[in-house]
mmCIF file of C-alpha atoms and ligand atoms in Angstrom:
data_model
loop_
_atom_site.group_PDB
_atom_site.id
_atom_site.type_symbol
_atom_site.label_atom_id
_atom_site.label_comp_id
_atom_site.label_asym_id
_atom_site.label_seq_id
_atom_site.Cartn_x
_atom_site.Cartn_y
_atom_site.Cartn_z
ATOM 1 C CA UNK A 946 117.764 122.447 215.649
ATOM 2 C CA UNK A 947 118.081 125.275 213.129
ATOM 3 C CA UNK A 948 115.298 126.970 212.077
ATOM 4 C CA UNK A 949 114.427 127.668 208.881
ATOM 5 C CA UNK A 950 113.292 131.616 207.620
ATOM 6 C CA UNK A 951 109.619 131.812 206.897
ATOM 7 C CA UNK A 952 110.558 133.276 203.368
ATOM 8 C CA UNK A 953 112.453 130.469 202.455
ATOM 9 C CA UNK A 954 110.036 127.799 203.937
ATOM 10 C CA UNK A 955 106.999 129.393 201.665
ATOM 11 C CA UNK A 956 109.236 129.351 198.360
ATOM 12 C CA UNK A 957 110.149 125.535 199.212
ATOM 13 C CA UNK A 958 106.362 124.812 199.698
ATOM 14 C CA UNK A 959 105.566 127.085 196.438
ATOM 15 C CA UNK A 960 107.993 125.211 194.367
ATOM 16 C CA UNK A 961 106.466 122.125 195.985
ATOM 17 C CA UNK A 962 103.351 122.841 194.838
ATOM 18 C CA UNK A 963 104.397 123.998 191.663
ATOM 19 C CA UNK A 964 103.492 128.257 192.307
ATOM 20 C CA UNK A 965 107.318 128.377 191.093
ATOM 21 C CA UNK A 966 107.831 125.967 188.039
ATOM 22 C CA UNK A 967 109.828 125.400 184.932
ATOM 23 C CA UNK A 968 113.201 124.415 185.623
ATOM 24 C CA UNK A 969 115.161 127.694 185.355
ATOM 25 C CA UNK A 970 112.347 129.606 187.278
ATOM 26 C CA UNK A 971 112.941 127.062 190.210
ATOM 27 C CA UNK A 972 116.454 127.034 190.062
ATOM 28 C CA UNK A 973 116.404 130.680 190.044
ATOM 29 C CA UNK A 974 114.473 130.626 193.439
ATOM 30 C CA UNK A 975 116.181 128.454 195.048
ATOM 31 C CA UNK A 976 119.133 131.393 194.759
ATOM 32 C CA UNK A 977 117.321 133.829 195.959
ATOM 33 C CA UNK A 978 116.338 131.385 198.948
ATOM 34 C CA UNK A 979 119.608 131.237 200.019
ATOM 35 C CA UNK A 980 120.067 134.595 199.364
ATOM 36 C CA UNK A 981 117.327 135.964 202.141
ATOM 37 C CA UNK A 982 118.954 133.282 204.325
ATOM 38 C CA UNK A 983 122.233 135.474 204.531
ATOM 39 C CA UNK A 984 120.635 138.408 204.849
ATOM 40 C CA UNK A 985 117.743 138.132 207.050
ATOM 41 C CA UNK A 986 120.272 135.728 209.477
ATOM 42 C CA UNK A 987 120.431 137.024 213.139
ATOM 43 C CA UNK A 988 123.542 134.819 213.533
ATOM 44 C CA UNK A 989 126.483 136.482 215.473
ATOM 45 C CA UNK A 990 129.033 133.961 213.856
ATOM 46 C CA UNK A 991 129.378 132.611 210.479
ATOM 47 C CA UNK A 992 129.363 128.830 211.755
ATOM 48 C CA UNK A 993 125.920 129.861 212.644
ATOM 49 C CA UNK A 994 125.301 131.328 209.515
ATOM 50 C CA UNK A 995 126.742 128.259 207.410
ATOM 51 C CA UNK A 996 124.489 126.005 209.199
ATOM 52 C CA UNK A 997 121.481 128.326 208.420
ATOM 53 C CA UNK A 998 122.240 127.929 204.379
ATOM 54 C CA UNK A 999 122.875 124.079 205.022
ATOM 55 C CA UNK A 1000 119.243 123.711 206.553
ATOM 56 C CA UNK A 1001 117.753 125.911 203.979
ATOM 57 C CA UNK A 1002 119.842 124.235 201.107
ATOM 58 C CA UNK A 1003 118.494 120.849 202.556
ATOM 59 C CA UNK A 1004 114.816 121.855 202.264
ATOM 60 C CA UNK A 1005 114.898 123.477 199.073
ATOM 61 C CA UNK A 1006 116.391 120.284 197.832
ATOM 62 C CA UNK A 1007 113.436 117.786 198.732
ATOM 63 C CA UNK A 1008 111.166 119.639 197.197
ATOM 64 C CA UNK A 1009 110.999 118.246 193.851
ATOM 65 C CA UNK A 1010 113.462 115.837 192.496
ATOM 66 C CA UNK A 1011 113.738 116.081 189.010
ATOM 67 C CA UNK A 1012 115.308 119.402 187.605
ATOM 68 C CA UNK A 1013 118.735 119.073 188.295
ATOM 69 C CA UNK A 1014 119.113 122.637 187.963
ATOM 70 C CA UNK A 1015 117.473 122.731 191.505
ATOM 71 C CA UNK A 1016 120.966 121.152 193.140
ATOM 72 C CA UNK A 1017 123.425 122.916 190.604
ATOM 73 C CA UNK A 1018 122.307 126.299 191.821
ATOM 74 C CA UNK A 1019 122.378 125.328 195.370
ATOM 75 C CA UNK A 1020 125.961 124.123 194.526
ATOM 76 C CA UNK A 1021 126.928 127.599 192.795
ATOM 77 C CA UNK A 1022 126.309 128.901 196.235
ATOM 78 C CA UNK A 1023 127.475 126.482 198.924
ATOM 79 C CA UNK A 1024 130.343 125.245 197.215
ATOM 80 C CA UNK A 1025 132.034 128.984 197.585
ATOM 81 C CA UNK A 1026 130.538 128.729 200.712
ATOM 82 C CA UNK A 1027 132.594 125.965 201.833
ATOM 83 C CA UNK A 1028 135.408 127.442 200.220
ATOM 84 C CA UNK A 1029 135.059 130.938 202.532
ATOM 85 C CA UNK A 1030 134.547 128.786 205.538
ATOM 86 C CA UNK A 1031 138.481 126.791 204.855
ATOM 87 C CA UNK A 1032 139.521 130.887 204.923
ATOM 88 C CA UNK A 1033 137.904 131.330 208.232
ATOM 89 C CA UNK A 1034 136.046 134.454 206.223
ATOM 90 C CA UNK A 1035 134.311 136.224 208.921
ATOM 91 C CA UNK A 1036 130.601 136.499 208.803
ATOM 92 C CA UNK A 1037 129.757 139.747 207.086
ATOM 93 C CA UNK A 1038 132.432 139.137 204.349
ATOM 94 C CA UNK A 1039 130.363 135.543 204.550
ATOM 95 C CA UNK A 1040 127.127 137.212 204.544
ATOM 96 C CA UNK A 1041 128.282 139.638 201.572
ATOM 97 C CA UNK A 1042 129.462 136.505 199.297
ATOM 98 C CA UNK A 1043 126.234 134.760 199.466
ATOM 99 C CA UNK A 1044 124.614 137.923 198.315
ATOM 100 C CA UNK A 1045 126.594 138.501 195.884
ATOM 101 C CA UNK A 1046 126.831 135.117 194.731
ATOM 102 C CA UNK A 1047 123.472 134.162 194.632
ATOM 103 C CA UNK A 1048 122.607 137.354 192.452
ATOM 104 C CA UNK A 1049 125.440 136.044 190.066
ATOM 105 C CA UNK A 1050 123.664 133.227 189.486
ATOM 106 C CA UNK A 1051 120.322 134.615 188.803
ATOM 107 C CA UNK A 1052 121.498 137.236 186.442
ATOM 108 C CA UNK A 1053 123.605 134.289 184.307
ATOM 109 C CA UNK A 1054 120.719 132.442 184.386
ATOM 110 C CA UNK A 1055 118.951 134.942 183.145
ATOM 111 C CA UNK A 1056 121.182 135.496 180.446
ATOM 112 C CA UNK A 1057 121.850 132.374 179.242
ATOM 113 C CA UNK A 1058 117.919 132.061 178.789
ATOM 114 C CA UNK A 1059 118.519 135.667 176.740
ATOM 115 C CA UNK A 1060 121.321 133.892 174.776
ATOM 116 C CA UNK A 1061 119.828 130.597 174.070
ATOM 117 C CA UNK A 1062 117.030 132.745 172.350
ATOM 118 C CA UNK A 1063 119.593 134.339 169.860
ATOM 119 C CA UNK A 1064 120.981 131.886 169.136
ATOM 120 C CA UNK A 1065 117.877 129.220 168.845
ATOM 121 C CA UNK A 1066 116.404 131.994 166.291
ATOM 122 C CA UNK A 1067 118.550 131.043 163.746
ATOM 123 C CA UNK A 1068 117.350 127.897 163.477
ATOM 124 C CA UNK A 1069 113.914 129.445 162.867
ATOM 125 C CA UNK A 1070 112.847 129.663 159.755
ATOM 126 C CA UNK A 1071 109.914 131.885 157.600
ATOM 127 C CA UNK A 1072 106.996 129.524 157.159
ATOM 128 C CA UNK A 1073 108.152 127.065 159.838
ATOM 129 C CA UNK A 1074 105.662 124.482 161.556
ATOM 130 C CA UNK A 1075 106.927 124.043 164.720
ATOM 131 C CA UNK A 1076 105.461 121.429 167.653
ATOM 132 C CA UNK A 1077 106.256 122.510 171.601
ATOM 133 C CA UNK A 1078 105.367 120.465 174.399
ATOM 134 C CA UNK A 1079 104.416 121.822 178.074
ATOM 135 C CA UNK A 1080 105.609 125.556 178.938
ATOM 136 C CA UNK A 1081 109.585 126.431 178.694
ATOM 137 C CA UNK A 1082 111.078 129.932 179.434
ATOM 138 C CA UNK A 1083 113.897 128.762 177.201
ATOM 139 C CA UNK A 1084 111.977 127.669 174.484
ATOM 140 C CA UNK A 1085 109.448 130.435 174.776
ATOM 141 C CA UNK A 1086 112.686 133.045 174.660
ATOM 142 C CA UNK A 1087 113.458 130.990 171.005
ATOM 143 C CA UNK A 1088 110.314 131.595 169.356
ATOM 144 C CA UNK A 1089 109.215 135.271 170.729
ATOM 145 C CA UNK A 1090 113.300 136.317 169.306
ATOM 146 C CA UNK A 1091 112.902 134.403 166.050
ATOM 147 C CA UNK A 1092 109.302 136.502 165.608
ATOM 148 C CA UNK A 1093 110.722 139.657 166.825
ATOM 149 C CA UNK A 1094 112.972 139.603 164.120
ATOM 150 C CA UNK A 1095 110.081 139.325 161.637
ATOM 151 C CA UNK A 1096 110.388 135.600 160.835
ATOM 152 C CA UNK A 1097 106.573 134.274 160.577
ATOM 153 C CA UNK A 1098 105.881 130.624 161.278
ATOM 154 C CA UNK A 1099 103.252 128.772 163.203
ATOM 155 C CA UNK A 1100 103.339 126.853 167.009
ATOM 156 C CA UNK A 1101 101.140 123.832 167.471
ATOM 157 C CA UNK A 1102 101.481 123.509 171.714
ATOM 158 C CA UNK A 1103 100.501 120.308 173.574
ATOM 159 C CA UNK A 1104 97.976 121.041 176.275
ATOM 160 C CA UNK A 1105 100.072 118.802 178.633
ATOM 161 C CA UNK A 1106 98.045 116.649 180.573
ATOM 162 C CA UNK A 1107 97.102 117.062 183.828
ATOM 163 C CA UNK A 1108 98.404 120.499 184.434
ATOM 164 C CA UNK A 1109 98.135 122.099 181.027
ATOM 165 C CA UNK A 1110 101.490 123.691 180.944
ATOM 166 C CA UNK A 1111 100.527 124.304 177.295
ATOM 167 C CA UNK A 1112 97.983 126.581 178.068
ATOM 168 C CA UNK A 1113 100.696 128.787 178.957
ATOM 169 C CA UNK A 1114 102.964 128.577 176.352
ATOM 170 C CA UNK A 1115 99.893 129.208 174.012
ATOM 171 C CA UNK A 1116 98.836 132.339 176.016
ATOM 172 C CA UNK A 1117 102.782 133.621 176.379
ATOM 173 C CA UNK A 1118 103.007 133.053 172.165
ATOM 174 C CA UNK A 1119 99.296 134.033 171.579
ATOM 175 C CA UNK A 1120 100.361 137.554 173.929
ATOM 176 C CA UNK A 1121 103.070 138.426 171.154
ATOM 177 C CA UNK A 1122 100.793 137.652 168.409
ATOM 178 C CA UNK A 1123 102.656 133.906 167.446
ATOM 179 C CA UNK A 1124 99.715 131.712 165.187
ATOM 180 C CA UNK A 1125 99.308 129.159 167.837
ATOM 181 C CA UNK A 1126 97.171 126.039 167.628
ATOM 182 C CA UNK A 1127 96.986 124.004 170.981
ATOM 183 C CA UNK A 1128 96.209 120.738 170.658
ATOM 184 C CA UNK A 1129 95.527 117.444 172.822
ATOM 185 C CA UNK A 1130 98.396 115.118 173.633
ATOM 186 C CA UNK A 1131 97.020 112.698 171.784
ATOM 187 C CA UNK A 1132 97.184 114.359 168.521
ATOM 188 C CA UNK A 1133 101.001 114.711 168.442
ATOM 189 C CA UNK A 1134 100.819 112.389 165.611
ATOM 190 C CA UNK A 1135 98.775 113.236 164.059
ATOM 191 C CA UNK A 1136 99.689 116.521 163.405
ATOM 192 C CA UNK A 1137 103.614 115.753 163.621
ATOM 193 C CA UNK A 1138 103.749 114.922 159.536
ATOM 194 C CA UNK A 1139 103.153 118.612 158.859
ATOM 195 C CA UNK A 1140 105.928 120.108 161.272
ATOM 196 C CA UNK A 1141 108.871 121.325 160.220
ATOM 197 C CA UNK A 1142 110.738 121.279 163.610
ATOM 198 C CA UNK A 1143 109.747 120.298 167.488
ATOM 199 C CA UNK A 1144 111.645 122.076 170.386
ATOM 200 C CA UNK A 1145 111.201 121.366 174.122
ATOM 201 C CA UNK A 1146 112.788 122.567 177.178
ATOM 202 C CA UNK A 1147 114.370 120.117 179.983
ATOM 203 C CA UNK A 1148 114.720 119.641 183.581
ATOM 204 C CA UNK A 1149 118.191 117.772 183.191
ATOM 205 C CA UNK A 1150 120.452 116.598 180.359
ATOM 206 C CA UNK A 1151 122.113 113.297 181.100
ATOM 207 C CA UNK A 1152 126.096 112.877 180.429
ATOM 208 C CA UNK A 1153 124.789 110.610 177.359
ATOM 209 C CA UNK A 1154 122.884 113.274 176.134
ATOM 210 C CA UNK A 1155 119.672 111.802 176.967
ATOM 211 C CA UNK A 1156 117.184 114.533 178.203
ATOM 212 C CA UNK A 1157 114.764 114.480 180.743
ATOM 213 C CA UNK A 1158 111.590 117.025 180.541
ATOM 214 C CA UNK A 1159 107.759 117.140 181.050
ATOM 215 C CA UNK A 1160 105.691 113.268 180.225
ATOM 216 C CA UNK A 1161 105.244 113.324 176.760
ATOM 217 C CA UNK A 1162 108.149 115.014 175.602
ATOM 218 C CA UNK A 1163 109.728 111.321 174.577
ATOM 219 C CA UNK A 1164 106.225 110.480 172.514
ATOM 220 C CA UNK A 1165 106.926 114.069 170.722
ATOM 221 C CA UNK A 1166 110.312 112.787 169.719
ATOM 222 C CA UNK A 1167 109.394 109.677 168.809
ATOM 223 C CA UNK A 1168 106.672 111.465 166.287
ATOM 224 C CA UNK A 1169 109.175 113.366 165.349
ATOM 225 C CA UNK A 1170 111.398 110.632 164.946
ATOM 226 C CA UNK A 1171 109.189 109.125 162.452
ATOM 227 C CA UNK A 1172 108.269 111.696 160.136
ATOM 228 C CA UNK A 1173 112.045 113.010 159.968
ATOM 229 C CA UNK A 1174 111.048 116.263 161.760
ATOM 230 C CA UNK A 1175 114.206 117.897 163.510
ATOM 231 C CA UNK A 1176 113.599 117.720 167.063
ATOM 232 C CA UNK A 1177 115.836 120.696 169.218
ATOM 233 C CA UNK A 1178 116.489 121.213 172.832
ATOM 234 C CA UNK A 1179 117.065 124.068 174.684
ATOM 235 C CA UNK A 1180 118.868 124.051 177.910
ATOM 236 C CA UNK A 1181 121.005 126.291 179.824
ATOM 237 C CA UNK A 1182 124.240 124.455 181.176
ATOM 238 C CA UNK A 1183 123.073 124.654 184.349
ATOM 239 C CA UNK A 1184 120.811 121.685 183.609
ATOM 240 C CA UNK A 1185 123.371 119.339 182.750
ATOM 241 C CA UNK A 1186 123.656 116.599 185.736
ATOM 242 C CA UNK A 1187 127.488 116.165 186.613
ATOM 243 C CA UNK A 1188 126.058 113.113 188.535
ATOM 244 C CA UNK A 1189 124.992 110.923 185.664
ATOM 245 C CA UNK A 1190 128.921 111.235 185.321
ATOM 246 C CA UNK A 1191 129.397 109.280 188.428
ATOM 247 C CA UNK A 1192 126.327 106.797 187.060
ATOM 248 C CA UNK A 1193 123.520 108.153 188.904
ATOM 249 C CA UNK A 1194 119.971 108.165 187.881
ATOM 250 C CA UNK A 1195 117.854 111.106 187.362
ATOM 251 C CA UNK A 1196 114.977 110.612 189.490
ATOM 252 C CA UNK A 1197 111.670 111.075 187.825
ATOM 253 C CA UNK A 1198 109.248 112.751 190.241
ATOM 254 C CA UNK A 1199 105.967 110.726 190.413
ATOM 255 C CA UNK A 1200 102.989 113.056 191.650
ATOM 256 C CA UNK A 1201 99.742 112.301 193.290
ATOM 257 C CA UNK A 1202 96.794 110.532 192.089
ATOM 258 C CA UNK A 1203 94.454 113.982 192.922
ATOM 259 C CA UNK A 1204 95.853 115.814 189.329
ATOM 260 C CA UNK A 1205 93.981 112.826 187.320
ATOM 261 C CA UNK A 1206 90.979 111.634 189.283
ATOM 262 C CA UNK A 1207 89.487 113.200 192.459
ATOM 263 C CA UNK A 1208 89.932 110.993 195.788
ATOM 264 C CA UNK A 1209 86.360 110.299 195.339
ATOM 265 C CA UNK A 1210 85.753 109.096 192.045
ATOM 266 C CA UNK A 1211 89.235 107.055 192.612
ATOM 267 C CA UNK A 1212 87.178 105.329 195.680
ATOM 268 C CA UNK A 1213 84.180 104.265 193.233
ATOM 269 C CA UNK A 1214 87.005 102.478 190.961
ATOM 270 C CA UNK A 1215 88.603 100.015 194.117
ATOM 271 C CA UNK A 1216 90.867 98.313 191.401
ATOM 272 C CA UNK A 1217 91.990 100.966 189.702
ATOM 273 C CA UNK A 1218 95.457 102.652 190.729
ATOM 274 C CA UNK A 1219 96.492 105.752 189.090
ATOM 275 C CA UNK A 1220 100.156 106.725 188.014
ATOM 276 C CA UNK A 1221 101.478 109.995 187.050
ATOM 277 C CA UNK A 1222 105.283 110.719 186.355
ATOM 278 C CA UNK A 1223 105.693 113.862 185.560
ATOM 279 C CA UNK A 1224 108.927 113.769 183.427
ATOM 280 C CA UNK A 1225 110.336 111.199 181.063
ATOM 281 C CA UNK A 1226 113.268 110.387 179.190
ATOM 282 C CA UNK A 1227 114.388 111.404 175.517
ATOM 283 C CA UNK A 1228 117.027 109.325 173.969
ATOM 284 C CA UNK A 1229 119.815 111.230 172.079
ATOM 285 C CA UNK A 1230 119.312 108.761 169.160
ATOM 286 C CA UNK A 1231 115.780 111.449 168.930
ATOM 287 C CA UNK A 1232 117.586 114.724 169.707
ATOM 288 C CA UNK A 1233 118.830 116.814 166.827
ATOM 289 C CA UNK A 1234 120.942 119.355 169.251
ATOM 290 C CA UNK A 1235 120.941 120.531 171.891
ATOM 291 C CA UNK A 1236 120.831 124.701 172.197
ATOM 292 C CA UNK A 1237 122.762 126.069 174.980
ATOM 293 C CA UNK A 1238 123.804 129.733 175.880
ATOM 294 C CA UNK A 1239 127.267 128.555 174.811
ATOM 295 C CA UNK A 1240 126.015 127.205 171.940
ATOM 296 C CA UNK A 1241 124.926 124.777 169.586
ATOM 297 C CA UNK A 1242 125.620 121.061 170.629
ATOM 298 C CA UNK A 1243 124.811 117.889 169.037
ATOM 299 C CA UNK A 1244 123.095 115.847 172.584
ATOM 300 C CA UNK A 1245 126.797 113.306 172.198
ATOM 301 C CA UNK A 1246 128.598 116.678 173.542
ATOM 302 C CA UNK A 1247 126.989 116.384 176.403
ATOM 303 C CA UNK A 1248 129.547 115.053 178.748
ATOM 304 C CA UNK A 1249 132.025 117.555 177.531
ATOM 305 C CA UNK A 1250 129.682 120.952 179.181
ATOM 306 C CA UNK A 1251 129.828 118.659 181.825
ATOM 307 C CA UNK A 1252 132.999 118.055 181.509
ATOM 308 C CA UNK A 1253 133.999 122.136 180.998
ATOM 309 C CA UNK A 1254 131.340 123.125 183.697
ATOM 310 C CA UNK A 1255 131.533 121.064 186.738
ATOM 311 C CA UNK A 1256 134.967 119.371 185.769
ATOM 312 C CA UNK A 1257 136.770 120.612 189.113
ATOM 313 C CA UNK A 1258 134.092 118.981 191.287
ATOM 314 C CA UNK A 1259 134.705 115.655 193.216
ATOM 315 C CA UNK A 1260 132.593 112.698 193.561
ATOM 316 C CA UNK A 1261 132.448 113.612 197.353
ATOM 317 C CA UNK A 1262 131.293 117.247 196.946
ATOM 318 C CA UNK A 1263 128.814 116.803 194.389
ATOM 319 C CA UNK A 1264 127.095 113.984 196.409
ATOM 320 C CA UNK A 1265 126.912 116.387 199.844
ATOM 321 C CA UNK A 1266 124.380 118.529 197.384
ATOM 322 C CA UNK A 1267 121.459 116.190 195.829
ATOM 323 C CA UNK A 1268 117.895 115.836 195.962
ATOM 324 C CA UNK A 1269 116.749 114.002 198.653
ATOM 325 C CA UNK A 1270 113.411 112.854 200.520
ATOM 326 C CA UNK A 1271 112.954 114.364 203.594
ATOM 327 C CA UNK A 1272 110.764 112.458 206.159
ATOM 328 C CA UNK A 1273 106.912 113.673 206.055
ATOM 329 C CA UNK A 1274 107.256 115.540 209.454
ATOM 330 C CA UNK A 1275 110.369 117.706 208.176
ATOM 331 C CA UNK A 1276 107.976 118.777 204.869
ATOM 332 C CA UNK A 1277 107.913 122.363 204.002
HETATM 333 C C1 RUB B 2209 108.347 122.047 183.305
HETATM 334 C C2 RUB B 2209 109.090 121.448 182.170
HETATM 335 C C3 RUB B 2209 109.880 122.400 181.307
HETATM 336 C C4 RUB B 2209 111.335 122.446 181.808
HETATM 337 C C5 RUB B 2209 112.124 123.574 181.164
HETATM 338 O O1 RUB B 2209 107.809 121.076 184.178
HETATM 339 O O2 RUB B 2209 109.134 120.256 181.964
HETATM 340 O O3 RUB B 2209 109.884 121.983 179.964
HETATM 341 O O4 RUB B 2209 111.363 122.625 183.214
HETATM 342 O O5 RUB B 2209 111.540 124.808 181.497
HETATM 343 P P1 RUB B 2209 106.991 121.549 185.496
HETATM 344 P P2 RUB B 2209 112.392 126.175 181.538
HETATM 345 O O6 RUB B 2209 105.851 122.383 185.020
HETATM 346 O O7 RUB B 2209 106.556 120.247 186.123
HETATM 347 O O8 RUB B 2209 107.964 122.309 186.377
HETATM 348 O O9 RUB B 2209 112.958 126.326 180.147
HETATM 349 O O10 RUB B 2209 111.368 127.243 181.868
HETATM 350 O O11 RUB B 2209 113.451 126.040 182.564
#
């Protein structure tokens, strides 16, 4: 059996436990796993060495099963991977592409969290009211530009229940000096009628345009619906799932019981179960657009970054790299 590097095992049980979060961070990670794969490997041929990124690629992907980014950056890797391997590339030229691959991907992912800023700005306006649910890196980069360049407007953040993600969107916004107001969950509503825009991140976008981030985000959009507030996304294209193309699901990852009632006060409650998804899903019928670091898209457009980015895949490649569940004695 091939073992798995101790580097790569701890950022598969940090993501796991949600140390690394956020869908870009995660995806990001998962990179750099494979990158201290290749060069940490004592293999003496690059079969070895292939096998090494498979195992690593497998545990990194049943870790958590929503952001589809997760896959998609283990793809950006393997597939040219795969494609070396036809070539018969021998294993320091194999060693050297990972590398170098793997740090492409983390600097455009970077970037496109740079660009989606700039470009999410603009939409920004003096005196704005804007509503943000849990804590995005993309949306974060939208608001911190749109201040930098002197626009003043104020954030109400959702404390998003049970790990109050919002607390760290309000102290990342508070940091820059952003108004912020966090607020419960339950007052989206209430305080939706005086917003002027709501913008949340996502873990995948769905060929339909449908979008999938933290519970709640679909309540927020509903609000928003309602009192005719524009509701934006932002998303790098690397969270658009090329297999809701083929008619797969997103999975929604449902976590344990322990991050809404300890074990013990569950026990004094026998009939009570408790149930906490951690994502839902945001019909495009809510979504205003989508902003991407190619752009602005309205959430129909979907298919075609799909389309553009992952276009040259097949059905049969794309399936060899999903999230999966691996059994309890193979967990990171
Ligand atoms: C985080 C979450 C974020 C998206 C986008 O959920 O839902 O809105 O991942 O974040 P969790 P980013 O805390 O469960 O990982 O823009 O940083 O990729």
């Amino acid at each position: 059996m091939t073992k798995v590097n101790e580097k790569v095992k701890e950022i598969a049980q940090d993501i796991k436990r949600m140390k690394i979060r956020g869908a870009g961070k995660i995806a990001r990670s998962a990179a750099e796993a494979l990158l201290i794969t290749a060069q940490q490997s004592k293999a003496r041929k690059s079969s070895t060495l292939v096998k090494e990124l498979e195992t690593s690629a497998k545990l990194l992907l049943s870790t958590r099963p929503t952001a589809v980014s997760l896959p998609n950056s283990i793809r950006y890797i393997m597939f040219r991977v795969r494609e070396a391997q036809k070539r018969n590339v021998k294993l320091e030229d194999l060693r050297s592409l990972v590398v170098k691959t793997a740090t492409e991907f983390i600097q455009n992912s970077e970037n496109a969290v740079k660009h989606i800023g700039e470009i999410g700005a603009r939409r920004i306006e003096d005196g704005d009211f804007i509503m943000t649910h849990c804590n995005s890196a993309a949306v974060t980069a939208v608001l911190k530009t749109a201040f930098n360049q002197g626009k003043r407007f104020k954030v109400f953040v959702c404390e998003t229940r049970p790990r109050f993600q919002g607390r760290i969107t309000a102290k990342a916004l508070s940091n820059v000096g952003i108004p912020t107001s966090l607020i419960v969950d339950g007052a989206t509503r209430f305080f939706m009628a005086k917003m002027d825009k709501a913008i949340v991140g996502a873990d995948a976008v769905a060929a339909n345009g449908a979008v999938v981030n933290k519970i709640g985000t679909s309540m927020v959009a509903l609000a928003a619906h309602e009192s005719r507030v524009l509701f934006f996304v932002a998303a790098e294209t690397y969270k658009f799932s090329p297999e809701t193309m083929l008619g797969q699901l997103v999975k929604i990852e449902e976590r344990g019981s322990s991050e809404i009632l300890s074990e013990k006060a569950l026990k004094r409650i026998p009939n009570v179960t408790v149930r906490n998804p951690s994502f839902d899903i945001t019909p495009p019928e809510y979504i205003d657009l989508i902003v991407t670091e190619r752009g602005i898209i309205p959430p129909q457009a979907a298919i075609m970054i799909i389309q553009d980015e992952f276009g040259s895949i097949t059905a049969e490649e794309l399936m060899e790299y999903q999230i999966y569940h691996l059994a309890d004695e193979d967990e990171p």
